[in-house]
Coordinates of C-alpha atoms in Angstrom, one line a residue:
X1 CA 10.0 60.6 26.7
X2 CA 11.0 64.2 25.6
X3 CA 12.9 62.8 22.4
X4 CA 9.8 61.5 21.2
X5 CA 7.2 63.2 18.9
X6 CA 4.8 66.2 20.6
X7 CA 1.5 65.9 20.9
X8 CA -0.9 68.6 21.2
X9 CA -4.2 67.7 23.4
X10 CA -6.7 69.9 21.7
X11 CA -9.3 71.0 24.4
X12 CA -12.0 73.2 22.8
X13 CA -13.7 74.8 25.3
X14 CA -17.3 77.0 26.1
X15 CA -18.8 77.3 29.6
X16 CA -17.3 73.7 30.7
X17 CA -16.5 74.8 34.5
X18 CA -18.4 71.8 35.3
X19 CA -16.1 69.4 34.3
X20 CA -13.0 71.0 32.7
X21 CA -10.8 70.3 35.7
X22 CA -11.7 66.5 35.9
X23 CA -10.9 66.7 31.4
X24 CA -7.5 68.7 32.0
X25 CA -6.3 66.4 35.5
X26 CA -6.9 63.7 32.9
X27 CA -4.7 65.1 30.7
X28 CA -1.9 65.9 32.7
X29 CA -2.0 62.1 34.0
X30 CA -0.8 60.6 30.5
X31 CA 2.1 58.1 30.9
X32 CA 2.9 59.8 27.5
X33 CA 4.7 63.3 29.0
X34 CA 5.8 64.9 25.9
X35 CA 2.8 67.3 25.6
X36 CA 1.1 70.4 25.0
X37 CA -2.4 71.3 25.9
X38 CA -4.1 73.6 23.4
X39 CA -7.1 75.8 24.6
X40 CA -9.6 77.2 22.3
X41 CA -12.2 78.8 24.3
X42 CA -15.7 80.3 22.9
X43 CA -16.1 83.1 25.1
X44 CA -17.2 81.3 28.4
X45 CA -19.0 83.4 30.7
X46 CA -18.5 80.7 33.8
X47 CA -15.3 80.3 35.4
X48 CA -13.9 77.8 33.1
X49 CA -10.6 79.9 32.6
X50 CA -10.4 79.9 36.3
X51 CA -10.3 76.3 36.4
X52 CA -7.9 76.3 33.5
X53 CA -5.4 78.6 35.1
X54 CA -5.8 76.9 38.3
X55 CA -4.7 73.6 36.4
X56 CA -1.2 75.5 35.0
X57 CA -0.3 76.0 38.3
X58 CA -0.3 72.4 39.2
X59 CA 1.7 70.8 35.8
X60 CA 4.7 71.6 34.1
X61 CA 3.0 70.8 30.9
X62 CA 2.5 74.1 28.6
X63 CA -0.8 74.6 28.8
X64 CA -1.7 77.6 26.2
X65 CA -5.1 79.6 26.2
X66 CA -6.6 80.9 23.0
X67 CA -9.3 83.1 22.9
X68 CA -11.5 82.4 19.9
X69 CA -14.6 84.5 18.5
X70 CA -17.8 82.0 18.4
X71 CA -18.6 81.2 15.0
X72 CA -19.5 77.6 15.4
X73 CA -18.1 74.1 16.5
X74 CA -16.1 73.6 13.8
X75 CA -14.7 77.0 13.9
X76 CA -13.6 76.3 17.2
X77 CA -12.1 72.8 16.8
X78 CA -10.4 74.1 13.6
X79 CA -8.8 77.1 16.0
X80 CA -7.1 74.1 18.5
X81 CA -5.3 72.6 15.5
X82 CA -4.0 75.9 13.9
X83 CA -2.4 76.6 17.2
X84 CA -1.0 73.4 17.9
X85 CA 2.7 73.0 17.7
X86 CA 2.7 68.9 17.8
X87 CA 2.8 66.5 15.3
X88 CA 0.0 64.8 16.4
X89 CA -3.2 66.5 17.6
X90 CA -5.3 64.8 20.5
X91 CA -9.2 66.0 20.7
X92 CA -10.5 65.8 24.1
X93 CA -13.8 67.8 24.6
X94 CA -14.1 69.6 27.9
X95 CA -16.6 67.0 29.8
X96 CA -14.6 63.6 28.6
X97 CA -12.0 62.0 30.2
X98 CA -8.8 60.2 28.9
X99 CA -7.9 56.6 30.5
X100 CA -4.1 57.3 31.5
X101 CA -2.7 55.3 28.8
X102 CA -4.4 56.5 26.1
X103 CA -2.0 59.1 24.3
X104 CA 0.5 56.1 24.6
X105 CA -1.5 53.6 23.1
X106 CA -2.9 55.8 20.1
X107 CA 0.7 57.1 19.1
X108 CA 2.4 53.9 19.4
X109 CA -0.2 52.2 17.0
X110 CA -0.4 55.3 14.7
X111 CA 3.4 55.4 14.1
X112 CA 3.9 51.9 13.3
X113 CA 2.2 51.7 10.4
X114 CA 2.9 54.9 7.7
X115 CA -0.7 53.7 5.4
X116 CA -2.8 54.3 8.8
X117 CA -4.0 58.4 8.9
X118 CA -5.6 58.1 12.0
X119 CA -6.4 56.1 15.1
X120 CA -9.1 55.6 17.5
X121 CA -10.6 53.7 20.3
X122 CA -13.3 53.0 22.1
X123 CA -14.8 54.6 25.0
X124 CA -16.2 53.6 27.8
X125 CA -20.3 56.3 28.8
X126 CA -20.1 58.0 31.5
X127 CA -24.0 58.7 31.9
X128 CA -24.4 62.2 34.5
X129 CA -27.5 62.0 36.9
X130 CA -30.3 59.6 36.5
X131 CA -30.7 57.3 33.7
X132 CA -33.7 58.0 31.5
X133 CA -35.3 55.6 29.2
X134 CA -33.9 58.6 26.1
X135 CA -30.6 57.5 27.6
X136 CA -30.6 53.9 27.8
X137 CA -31.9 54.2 24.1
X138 CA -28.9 56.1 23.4
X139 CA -26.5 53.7 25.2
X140 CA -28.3 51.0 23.0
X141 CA -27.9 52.5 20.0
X142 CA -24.7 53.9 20.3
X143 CA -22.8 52.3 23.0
X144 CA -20.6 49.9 21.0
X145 CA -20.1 52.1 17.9
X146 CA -18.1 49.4 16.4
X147 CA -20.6 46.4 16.2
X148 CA -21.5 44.7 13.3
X149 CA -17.9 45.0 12.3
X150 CA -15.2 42.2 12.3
X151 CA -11.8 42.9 14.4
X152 CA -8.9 42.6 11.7
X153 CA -7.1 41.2 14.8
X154 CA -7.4 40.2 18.1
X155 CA -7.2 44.2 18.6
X156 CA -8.2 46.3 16.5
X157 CA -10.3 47.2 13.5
X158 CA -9.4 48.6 10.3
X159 CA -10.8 50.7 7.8
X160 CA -10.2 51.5 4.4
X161 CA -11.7 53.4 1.0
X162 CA -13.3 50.5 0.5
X163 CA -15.9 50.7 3.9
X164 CA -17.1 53.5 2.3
X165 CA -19.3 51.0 0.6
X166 CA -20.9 50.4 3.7
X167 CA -24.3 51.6 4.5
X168 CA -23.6 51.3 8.4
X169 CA -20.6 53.7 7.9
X170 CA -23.1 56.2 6.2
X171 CA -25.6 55.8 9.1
X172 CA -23.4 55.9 11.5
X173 CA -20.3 56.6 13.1
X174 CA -18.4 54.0 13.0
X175 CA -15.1 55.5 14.1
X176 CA -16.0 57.6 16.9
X177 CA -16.0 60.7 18.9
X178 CA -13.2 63.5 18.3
X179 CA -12.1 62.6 22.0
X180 CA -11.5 59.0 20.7
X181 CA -9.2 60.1 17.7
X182 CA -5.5 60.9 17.1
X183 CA -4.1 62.1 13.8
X184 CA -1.0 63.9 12.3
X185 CA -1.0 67.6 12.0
X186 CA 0.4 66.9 8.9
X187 CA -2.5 64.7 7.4
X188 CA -4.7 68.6 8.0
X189 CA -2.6 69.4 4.9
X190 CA -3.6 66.7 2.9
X191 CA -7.0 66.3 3.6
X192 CA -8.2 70.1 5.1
X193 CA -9.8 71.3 8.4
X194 CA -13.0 70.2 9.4
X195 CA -15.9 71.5 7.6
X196 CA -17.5 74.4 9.7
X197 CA -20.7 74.4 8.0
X198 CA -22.1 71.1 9.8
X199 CA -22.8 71.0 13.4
X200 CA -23.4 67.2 13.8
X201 CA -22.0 65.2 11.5
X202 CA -18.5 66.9 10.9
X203 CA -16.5 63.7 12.6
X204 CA -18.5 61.8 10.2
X205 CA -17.4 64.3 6.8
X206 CA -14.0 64.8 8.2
X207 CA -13.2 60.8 8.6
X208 CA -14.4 60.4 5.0
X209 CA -11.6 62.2 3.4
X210 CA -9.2 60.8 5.1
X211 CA -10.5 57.3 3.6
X212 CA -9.7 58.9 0.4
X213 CA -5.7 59.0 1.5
X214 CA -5.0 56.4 4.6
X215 CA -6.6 53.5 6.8
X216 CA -8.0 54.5 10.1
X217 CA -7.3 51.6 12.7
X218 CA -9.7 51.2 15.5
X219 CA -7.8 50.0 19.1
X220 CA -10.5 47.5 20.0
X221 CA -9.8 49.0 23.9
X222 CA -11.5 51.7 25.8
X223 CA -9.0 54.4 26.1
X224 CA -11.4 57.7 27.0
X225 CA -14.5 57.8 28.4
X226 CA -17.8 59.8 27.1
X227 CA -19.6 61.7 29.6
X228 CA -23.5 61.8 28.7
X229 CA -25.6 65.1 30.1
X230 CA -28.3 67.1 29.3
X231 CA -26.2 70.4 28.3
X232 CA -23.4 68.6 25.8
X233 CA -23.5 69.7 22.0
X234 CA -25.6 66.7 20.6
X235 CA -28.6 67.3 22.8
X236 CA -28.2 71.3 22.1
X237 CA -28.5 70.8 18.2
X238 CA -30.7 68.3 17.8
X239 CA -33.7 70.9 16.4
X240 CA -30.3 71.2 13.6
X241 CA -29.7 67.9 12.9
X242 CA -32.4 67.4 9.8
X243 CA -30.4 70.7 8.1
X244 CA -26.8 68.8 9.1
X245 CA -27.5 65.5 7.5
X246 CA -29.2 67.7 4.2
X247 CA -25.6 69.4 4.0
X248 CA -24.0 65.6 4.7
X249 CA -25.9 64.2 1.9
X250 CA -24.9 66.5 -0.3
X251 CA -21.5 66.6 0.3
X252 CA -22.0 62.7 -0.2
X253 CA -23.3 63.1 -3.6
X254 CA -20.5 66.2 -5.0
X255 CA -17.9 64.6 -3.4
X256 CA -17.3 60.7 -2.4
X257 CA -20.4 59.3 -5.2
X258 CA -18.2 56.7 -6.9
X259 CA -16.7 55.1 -3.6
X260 CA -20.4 54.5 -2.7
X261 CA -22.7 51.5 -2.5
X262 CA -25.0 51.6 -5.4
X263 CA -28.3 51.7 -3.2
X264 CA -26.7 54.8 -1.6
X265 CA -25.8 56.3 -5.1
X266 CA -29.2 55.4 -6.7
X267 CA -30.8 57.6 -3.2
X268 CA -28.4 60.5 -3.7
X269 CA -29.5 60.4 -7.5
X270 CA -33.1 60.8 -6.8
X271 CA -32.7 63.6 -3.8
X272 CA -29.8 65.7 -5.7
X273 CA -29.4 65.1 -9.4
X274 CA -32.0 67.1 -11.8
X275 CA -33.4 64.7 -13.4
X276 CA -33.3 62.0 -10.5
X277 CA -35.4 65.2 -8.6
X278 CA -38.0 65.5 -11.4
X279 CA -38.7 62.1 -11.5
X280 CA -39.0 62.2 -7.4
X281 CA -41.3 65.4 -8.1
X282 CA -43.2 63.5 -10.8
X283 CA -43.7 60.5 -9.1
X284 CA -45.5 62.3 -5.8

């Protein structure tokens, strides 16, 4: 498989000793060999490079370490893809797990069909200790991120400019998690880096622009699974998450307004535009 294209699996990394080595053994297990792993870590303090150099030992695949200054989880997302040499890049945060297949799958569906940017699929929770009743809500919520929309086929969903209209999409992700995703390094030309300004909704902002350009397609399979705990990034920032989706709205309203649904527009005229604010200040 070395003739085909590399991929780079981009692992950023920050105090994940506790389950790095299950994330990178998952990695190295890919029916798809033709790899690179990419390694931006935040300055861990644990033994998470331990575990990392432990890993090397064990695979032939290149497995290269970047040390990166904290400055955010965008920042250090962004690093992974400026030092990836493959043309596709492969998110897989440090406490998922990719299903052995799934490189395979994603860039056998992605390079069939040139209008398609990117590619996810679903994922299968993997909840850590006890289920609380916060946690089943959760599952609830967001366990099937893709209902409520039709398959295009029998196996897959996809999206185009035109879902943009959809309030779920603004909601929600509908796409998924950066360890469900695979995209061409190229399409980072085209459409930028993602943003480092927002903490919690940067998937969501990121997925947007590439609307603008391509299709993303939706593998209607669970390829990766998404491990659930007390210490990941989403349960962290959620005191940040009001300030997140202020910054999301806005970047709605400067930047995708016309490929909006009019009840979202008419919203986004009364919270940013002057005179849709003095009207809103007026009417309290």
């Amino acid at each position: 498989m070395k003739n085909l294209p590399l991929v780079s699996i981009c692992i950023p990394t920050f105090n994940g000793e506790k389950y790095i080595l299950e994330a990178l053994e998952s990695a190295i297990a890919q029916t798809y060999t033709n790899l690179e792993i990419i390694i931006s870590d935040d300055a861990s303090t644990d033994n998470t490079l331990k575990c990392i150099k432990k890993i090397k030992q064990k695979t032939d695949i290149p497995i290269h370490i970047y040390h990166h200054r904290p400055s955010g989880i965008g920042a250090n997302w962004n690093n992974c893809i400026k030092n990836a040499s493959g043309e596709y890049i492969k998110f897989l945060f440090q406490d998922d797990i990719l299903y052995p297949t799934c490189v395979e799958e994603l860039v056998n569906v992605l390079t069939s069909d040139e209008k398609v940017g990117l590619v996810a699929c679903k994922r299968s929770i993997l909840v850590e200790g006890e289920a609380s009743a916060e946690t089943e809500r959760w599952k609830s919520n967001f366990g099937n991120l893709q209902e409520g929309i039709e398959l295009n086929t029998k196996e897959s969903y996809t999206l185009d400019f035109a879902f943009l209209k959809d309030e779920k999409f603004i909601k929600n992700n509908k796409v998924g998690e950066p360890s469900t995703v695979l995209f061409s390094r190229a399409l980072v030309k085209k459409v930028g880096l993602f943003r480092e300004d927002l903490i919690q909704v940067l998937d969501i902002e990121f997925y947007y622009r590439i609307l603008k350009h391509r299709k993303i397609l939706i593998v209607d399979k669970e390829l990766v699974a998404f491990r659930i705990h007390p210490a990941q990034a989403t349960n962290v920032n959620k005191n940040k998450i009001s300030k997140d989706y202020e910054k999301y709205y806005r970047l709605l309203y400067r930047n995708f307004f016309w490929y909006l649904d009019y009840k979202t527009q008419k919203k986004l005229i009364k919270r940013f535009h002057p005179i849709g604010k003095l009207y809103h200040y007026l009417r309290r």
